[in-house]
Coordinates of C-alpha atoms and ligand atoms in Angstrom, one line a residue:
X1 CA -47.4 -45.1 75.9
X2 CA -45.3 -47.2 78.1
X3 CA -41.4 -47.7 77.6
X4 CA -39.3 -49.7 80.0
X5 CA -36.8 -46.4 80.4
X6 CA -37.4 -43.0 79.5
X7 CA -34.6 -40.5 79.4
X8 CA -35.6 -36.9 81.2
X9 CA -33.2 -34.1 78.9
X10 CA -31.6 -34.9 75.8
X11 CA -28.4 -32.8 76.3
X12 CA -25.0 -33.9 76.3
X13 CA -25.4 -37.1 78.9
X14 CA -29.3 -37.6 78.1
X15 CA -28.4 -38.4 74.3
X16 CA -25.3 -40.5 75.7
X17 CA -27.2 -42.7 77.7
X18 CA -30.4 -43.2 75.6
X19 CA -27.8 -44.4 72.5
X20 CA -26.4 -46.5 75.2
X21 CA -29.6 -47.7 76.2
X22 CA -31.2 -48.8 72.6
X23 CA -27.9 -50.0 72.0
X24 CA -28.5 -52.9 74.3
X25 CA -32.4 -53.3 73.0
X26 CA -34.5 -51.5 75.9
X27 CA -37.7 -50.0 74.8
X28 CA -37.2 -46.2 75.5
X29 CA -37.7 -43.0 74.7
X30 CA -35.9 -39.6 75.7
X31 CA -37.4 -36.6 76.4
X32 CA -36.5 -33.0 75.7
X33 CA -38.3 -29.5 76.3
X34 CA -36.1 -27.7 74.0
X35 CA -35.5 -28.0 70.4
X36 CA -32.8 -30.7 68.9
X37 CA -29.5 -29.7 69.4
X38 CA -30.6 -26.3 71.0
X39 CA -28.4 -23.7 72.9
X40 CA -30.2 -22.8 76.3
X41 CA -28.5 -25.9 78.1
X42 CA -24.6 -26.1 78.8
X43 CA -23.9 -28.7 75.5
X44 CA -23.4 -26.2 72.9
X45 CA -20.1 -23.7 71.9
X46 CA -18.3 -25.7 68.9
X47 CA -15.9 -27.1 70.8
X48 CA -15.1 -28.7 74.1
X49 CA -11.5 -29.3 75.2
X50 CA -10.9 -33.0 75.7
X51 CA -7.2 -34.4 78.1
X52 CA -6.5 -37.4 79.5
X53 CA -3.6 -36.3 82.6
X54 CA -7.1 -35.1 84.5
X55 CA -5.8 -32.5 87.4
X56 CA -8.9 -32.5 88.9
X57 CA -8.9 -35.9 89.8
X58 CA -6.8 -38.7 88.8
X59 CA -10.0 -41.1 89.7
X60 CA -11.5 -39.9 86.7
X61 CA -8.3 -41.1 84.4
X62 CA -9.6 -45.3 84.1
X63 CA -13.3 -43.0 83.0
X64 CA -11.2 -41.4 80.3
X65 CA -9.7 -44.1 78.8
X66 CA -13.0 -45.9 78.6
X67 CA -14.8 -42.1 77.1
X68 CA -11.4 -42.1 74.7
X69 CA -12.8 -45.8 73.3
X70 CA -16.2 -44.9 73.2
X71 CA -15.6 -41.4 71.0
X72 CA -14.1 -43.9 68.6
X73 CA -16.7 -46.3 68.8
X74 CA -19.3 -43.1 68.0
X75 CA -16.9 -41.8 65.5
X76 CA -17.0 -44.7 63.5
X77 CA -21.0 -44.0 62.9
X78 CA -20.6 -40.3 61.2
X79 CA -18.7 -39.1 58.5
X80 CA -18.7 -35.8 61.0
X81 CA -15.3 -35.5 62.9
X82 CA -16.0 -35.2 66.9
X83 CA -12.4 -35.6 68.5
X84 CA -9.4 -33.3 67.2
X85 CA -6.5 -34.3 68.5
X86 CA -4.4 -31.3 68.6
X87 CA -3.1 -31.8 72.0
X88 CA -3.3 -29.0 75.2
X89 CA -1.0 -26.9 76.4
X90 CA -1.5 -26.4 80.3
X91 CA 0.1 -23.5 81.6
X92 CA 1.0 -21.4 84.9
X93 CA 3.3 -21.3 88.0
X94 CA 4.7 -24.8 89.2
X95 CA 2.5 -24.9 92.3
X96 CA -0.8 -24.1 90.9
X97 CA -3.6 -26.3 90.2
X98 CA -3.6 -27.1 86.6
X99 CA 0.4 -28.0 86.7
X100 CA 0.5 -29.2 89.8
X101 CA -2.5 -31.5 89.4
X102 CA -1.9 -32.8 86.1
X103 CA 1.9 -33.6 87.0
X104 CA 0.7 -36.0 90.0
X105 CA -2.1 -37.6 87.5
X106 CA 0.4 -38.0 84.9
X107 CA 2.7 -39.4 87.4
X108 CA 0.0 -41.8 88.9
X109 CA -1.2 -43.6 85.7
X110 CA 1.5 -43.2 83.7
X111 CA 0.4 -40.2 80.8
X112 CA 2.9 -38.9 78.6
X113 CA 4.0 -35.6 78.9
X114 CA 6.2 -32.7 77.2
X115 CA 7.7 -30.0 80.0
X116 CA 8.9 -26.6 79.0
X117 CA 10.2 -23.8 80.9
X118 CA 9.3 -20.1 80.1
X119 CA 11.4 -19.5 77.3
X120 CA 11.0 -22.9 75.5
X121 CA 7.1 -22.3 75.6
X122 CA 7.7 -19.3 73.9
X123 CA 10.3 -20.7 71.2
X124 CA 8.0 -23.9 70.5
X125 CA 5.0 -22.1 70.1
X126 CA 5.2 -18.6 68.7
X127 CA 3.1 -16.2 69.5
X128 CA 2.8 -17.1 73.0
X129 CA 4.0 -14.2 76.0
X130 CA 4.8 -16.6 79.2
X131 CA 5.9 -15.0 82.1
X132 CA 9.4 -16.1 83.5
X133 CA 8.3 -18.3 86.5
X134 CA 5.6 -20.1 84.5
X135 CA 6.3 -23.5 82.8
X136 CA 4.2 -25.3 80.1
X137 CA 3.0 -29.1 79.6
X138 CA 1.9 -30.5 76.7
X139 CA -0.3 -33.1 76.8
X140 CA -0.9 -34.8 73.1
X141 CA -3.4 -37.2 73.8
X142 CA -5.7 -34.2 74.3
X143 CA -7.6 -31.8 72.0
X144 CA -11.1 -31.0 70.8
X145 CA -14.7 -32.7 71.2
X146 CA -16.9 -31.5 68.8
X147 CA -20.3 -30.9 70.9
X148 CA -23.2 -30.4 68.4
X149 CA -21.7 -33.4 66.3
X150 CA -20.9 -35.2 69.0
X151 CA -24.8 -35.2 70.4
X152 CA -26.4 -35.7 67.0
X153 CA -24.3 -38.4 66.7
X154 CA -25.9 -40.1 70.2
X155 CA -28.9 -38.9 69.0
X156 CA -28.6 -40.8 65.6
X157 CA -26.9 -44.3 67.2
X158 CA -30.3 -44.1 69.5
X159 CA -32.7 -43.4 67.1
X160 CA -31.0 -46.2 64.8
X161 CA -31.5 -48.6 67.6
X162 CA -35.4 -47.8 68.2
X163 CA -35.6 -45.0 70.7
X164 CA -38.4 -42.9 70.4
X165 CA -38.1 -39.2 71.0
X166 CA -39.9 -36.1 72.0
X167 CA -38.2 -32.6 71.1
X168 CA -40.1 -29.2 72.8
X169 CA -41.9 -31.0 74.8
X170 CA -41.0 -31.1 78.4
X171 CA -41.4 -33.0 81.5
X172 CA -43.7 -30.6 83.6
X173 CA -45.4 -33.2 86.2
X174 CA -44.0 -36.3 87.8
X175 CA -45.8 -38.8 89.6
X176 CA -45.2 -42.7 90.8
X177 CA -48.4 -45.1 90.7
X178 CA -48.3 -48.8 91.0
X179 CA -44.8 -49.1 90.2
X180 CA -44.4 -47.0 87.3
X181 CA -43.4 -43.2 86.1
X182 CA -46.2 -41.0 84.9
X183 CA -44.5 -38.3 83.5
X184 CA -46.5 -35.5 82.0
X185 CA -45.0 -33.7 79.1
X186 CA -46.1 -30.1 78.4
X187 CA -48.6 -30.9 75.3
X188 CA -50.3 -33.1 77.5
X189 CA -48.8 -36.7 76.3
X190 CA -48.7 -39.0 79.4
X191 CA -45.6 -41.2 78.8
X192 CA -45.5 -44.3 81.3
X193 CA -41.9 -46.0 81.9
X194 CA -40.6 -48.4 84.4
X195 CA -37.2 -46.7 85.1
X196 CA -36.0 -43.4 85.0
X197 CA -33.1 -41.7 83.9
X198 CA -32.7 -37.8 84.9
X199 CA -30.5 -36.0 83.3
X200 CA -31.4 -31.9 83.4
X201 CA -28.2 -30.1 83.2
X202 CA -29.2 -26.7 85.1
X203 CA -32.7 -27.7 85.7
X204 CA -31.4 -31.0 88.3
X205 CA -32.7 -29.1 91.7
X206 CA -35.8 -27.7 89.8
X207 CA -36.8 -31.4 88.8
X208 CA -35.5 -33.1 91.8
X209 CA -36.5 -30.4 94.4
X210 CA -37.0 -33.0 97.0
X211 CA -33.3 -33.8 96.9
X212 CA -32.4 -30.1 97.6
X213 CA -28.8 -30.9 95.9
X214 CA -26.3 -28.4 96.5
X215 CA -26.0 -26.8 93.0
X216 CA -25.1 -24.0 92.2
X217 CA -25.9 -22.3 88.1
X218 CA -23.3 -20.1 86.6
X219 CA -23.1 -18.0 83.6
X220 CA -20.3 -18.8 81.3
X221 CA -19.9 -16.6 78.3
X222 CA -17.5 -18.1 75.2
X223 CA -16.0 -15.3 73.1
X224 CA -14.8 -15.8 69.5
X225 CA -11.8 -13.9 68.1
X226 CA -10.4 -13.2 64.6
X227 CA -6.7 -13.6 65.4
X228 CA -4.5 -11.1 63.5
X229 CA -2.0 -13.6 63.2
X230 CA -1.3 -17.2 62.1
X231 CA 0.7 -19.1 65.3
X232 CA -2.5 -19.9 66.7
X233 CA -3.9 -21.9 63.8
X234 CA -5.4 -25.1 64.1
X235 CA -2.0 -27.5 63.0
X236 CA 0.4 -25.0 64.7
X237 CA -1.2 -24.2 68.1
X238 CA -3.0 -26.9 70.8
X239 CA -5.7 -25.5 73.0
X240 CA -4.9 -24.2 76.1
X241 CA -5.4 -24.0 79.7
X242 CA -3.8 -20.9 81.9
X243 CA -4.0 -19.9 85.3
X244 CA -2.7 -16.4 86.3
X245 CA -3.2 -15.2 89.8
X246 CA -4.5 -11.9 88.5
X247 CA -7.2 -13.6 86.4
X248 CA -10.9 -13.9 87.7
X249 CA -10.5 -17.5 86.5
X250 CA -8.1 -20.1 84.4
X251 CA -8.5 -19.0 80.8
X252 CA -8.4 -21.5 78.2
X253 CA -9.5 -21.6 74.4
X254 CA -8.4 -23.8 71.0
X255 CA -6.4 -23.1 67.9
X256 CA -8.1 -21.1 65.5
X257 CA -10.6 -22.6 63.1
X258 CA -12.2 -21.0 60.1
X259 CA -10.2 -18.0 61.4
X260 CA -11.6 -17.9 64.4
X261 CA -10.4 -18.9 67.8
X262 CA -12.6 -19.5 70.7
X263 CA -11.5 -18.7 74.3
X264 CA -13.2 -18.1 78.0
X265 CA -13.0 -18.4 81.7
X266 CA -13.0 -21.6 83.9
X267 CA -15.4 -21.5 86.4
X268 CA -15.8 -17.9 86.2
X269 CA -19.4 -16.1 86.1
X270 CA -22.0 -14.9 87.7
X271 CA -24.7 -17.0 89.9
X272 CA -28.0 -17.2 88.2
X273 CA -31.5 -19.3 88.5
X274 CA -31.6 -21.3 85.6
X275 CA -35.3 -19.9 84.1
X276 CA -33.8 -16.7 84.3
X277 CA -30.5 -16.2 82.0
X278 CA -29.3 -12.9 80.6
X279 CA -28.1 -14.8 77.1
X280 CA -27.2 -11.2 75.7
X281 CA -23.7 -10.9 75.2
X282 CA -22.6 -7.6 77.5
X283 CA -19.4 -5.4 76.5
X284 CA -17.6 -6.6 79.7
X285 CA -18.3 -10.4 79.1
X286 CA -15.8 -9.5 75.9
X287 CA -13.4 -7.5 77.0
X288 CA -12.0 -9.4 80.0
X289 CA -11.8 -12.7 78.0
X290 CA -9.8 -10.3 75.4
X291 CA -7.6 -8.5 77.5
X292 CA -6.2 -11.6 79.3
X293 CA -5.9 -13.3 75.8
X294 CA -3.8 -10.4 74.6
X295 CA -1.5 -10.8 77.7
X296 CA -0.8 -14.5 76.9
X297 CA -1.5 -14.6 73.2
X298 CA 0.1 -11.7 71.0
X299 CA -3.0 -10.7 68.3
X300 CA -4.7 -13.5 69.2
X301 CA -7.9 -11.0 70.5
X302 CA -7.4 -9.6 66.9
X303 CA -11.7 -8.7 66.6
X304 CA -14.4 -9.8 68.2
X305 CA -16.5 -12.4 66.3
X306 CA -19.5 -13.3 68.9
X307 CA -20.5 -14.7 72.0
X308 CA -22.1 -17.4 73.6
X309 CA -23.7 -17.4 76.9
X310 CA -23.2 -21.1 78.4
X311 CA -23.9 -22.4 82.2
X312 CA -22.4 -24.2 84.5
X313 CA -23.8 -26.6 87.4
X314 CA -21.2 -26.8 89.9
X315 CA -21.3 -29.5 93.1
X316 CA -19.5 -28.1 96.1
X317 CA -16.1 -30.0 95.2
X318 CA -16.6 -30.1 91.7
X319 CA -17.2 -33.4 90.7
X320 CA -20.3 -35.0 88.7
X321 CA -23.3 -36.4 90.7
X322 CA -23.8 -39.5 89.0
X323 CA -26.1 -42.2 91.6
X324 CA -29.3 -43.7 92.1
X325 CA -32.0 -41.7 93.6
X326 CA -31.2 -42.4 97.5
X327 CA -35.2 -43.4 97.7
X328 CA -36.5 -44.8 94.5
X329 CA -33.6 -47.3 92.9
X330 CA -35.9 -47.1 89.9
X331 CA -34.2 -43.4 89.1
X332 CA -30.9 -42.9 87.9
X333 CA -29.3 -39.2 88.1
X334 CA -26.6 -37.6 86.5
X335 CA -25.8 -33.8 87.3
X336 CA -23.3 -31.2 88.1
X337 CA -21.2 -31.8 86.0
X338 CA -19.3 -28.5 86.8
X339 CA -17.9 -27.4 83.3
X340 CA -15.9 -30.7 82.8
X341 CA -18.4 -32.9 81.6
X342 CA -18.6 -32.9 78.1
X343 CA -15.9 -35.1 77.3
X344 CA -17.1 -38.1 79.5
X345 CA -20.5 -38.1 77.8
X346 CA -20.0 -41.5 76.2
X347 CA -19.2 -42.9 79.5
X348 CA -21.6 -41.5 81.7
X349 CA -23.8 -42.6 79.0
X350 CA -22.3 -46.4 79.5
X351 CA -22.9 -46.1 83.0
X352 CA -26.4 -44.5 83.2
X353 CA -27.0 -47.3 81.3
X354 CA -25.8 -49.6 84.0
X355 CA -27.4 -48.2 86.7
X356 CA -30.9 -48.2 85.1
X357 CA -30.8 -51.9 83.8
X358 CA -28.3 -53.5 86.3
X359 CA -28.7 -51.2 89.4
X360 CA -24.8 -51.1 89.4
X361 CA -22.0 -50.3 87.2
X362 CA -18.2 -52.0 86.7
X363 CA -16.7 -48.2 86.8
X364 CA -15.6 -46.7 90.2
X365 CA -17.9 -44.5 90.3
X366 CA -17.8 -44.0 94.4
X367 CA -16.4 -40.5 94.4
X368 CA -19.7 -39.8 92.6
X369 CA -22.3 -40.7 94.6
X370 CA -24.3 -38.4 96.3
X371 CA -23.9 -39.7 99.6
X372 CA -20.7 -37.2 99.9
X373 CA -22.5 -34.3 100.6
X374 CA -23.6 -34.4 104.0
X375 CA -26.4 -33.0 105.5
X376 CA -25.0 -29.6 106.1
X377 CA -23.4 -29.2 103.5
X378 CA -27.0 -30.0 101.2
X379 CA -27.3 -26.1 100.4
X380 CA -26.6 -24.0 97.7
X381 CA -23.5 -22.6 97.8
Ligands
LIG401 C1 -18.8 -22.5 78.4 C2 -18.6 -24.0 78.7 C3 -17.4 -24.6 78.4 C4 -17.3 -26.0 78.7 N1 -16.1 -26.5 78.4 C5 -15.9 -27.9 78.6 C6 -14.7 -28.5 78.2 O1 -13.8 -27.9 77.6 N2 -14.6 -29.8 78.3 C7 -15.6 -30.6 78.9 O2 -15.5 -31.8 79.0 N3 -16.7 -30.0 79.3 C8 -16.9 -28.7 79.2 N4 -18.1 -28.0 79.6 C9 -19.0 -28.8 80.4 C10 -20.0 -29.6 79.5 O3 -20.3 -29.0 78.3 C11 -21.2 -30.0 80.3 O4 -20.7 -30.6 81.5 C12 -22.2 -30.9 79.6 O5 -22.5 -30.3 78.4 C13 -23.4 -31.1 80.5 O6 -24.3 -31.9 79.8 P1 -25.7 -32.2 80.4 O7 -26.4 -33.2 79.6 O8 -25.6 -32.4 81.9 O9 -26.5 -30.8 80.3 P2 -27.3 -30.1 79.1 O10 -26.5 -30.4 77.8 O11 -27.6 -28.7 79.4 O12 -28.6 -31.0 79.0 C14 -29.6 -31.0 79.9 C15 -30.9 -31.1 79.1 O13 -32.0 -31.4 79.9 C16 -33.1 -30.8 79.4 N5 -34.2 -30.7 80.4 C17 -34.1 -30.1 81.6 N6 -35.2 -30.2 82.3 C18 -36.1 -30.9 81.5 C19 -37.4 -31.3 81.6 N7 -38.2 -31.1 82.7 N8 -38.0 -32.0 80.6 C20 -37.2 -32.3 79.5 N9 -36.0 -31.9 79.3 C21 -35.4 -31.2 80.3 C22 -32.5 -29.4 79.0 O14 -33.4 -28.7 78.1 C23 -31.2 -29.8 78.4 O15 -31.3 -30.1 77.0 C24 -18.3 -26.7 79.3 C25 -19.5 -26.1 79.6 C26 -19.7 -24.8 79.3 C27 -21.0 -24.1 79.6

């Protein structure tokens, strides 16, 4: 079987960029070890929270825009919502990160805002326990991204389009002869392709050892409540994002939906080797998402519902890896995506695209490339 592109992991970006890829007529097929729409990857949880005034990094802001048009390009293919527009609601001390950073993106590109002081985030949203020296923004253009919908829907547009793909069936052997890819999946199918696009999630230095990228796999457990309340229903309430100094990480978490609200820690958890992933959902995991909920939220921790364990694959400085393979321009990798990826899928999916068929892309990609980690800093941190 021999494809012009195959697609390595069918996760989040994978199913972006092989819809992306049939969509412009290339013969290829995507290839996945786990089941469709499975939950031992980092694409899974019900709901991903979606903004636009990006403190991170305002270079990401002209990627937005482009994701915001392509989520309403996909949307128009499903009767399945997969963007809620129910705004966020960032939230902590003038200087930190979140307010500080999203002021100066806002600032930079122009991204409407609402600011509130302590006591008019608690008067506009009831419920809500802000401490004096905290203020609010509220960012409307912002909300939810529906994950599981959201990926079937890739996987549909690419399937509609003529991509072929394999489900539970994983890439376990690599090789390059003559020019082509000979990947070997684990039933034994040899599938031969021209190009290569990698996207692994967790599994990136695993599969691309060679590179020895400096990734590091986290543990990130979601935790759904039954509020005992209604101010944090969906139609009253955004989702929100709060840093505290005496919280292990920024807590966020969305309005409640079918009585339940979802909430969890930013880049909080602990380091673990992909293969190797306690998924069972431990008594602590709970209770410290619940007890810094029921500082900021009043009976919004009402009961526990369930847990999730999710992963992140954090780069040194956070941002996505998203390049050629520095020695084969025939492979095209996207990784470490660092627990902010989900809402760019559409457009990393654009631009895998690019960078498989064109060898370049019209976004600015630059800050992306794995050239920025030098040598020394190539290790796992
Ligand atoms: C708890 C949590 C909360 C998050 N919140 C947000 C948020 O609010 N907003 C946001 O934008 N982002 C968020 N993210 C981040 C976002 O979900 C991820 O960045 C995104 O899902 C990563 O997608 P991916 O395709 O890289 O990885 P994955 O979805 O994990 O896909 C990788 C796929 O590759 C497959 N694979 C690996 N190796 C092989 C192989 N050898 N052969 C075949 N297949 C292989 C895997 O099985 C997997 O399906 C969050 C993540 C987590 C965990």
């Amino acid at each position: 079987m021999r494809y012009d592109v195959a697609v390595i992991g069918l996760g989040g970006m994978g199913a972006a960029t092989l819809s992306h890829l049939a969509r412009r007529g290339v013969h290829c097929i995507g290839i996945e070890r786990f089941e469709r729409l499975h939950e031992n990857g980092a694409s899974h949880g019900e709901s991903r929270i979606i903004r636009k005034a990006y403190f991170e990094n305002p270079a990401y802001v002209p990627l937005l825009e482009r994701s915001y048009e392509l989520w309403r390009e996909l949307q128009a293919t499903t009767d399945r919502k997969l963007v809620d527009f129910v705004g966020i609601l960032m939230v902590g001390e003038p200087g930190c990160e979140g307010i500080a950073g999203t002021l100066r993106t806002a600032k930079q590109w122009n991204l409407p805002l609402d600011e509130f002081d302590a006591k008019q985030i608690a008067r506009r949203f009831p419920g809500t326990m802000p401490r004096p020296a905290e203020v609010g923004l509220l960012e409307r253009q912002a909300g939810i991204v529906f994950p599981e919908p959201a990926l079937d829907a890739h996987l549909n547009v690419a399937t509609q389009h003529g991509a072929e793909m394999h489900f539970s069936n994983g890439v376990e052997r690599w090789e390059k002869h003559d020019g082509a890819h000979r990947l070997t999946l684990a039933d034994g199918t040899v599938v031969v392709a021209d190009k290569v696009a990698v996207c692994p999630g967790m599994w990136a230095s695993k599969l691309l050892a060679e590179l020895e990228l400096p990734l590091r796999v986290q543990r990130n457990v979601q935790v759904w409540f039954e509020p005992h309340t209604n101010h944090f229903d969906r139609g009253v309430f955004p989702t929100f994002f709060i840093e505290r100094l005496d919280l292990p990480g920024p807590l966020y978490g969305f309005p409640a939906m079918n009585g339940t609200m979802k909430a969890a820690f930013h880049r909080f958890g602990e380091t673990v080797d992909p293969d190797r992933i306690d998924r069972r959902i431990r008594d602590d995991d709970v209770t410290i998402v619940g007890n810094a909920l029921d500082e900021w939220l009043e009976h919004a921790a009402g009961s526990y519902v369930r847990g999730r364990v999710c992963t992140y694959t954090l780069t040194p400085d956070g941002n996505f890896i998203v390049d050629k393979h520095p020695n084969d321009p025939s492979v095209t990798i996207a990784c470490g995506f660092s627990g902010h990826g989900y809402k760019f899928s559409p457009v990393i999916g654009e631009i895998c695209a690019d960078l498989v068929l064109d060898g370049g892309t019209r976004h600015d990609i630059g800050f992306l490339g794995m050239n920025r980690f030098s040598q020394s800093s190539i290790r796992p941190i």
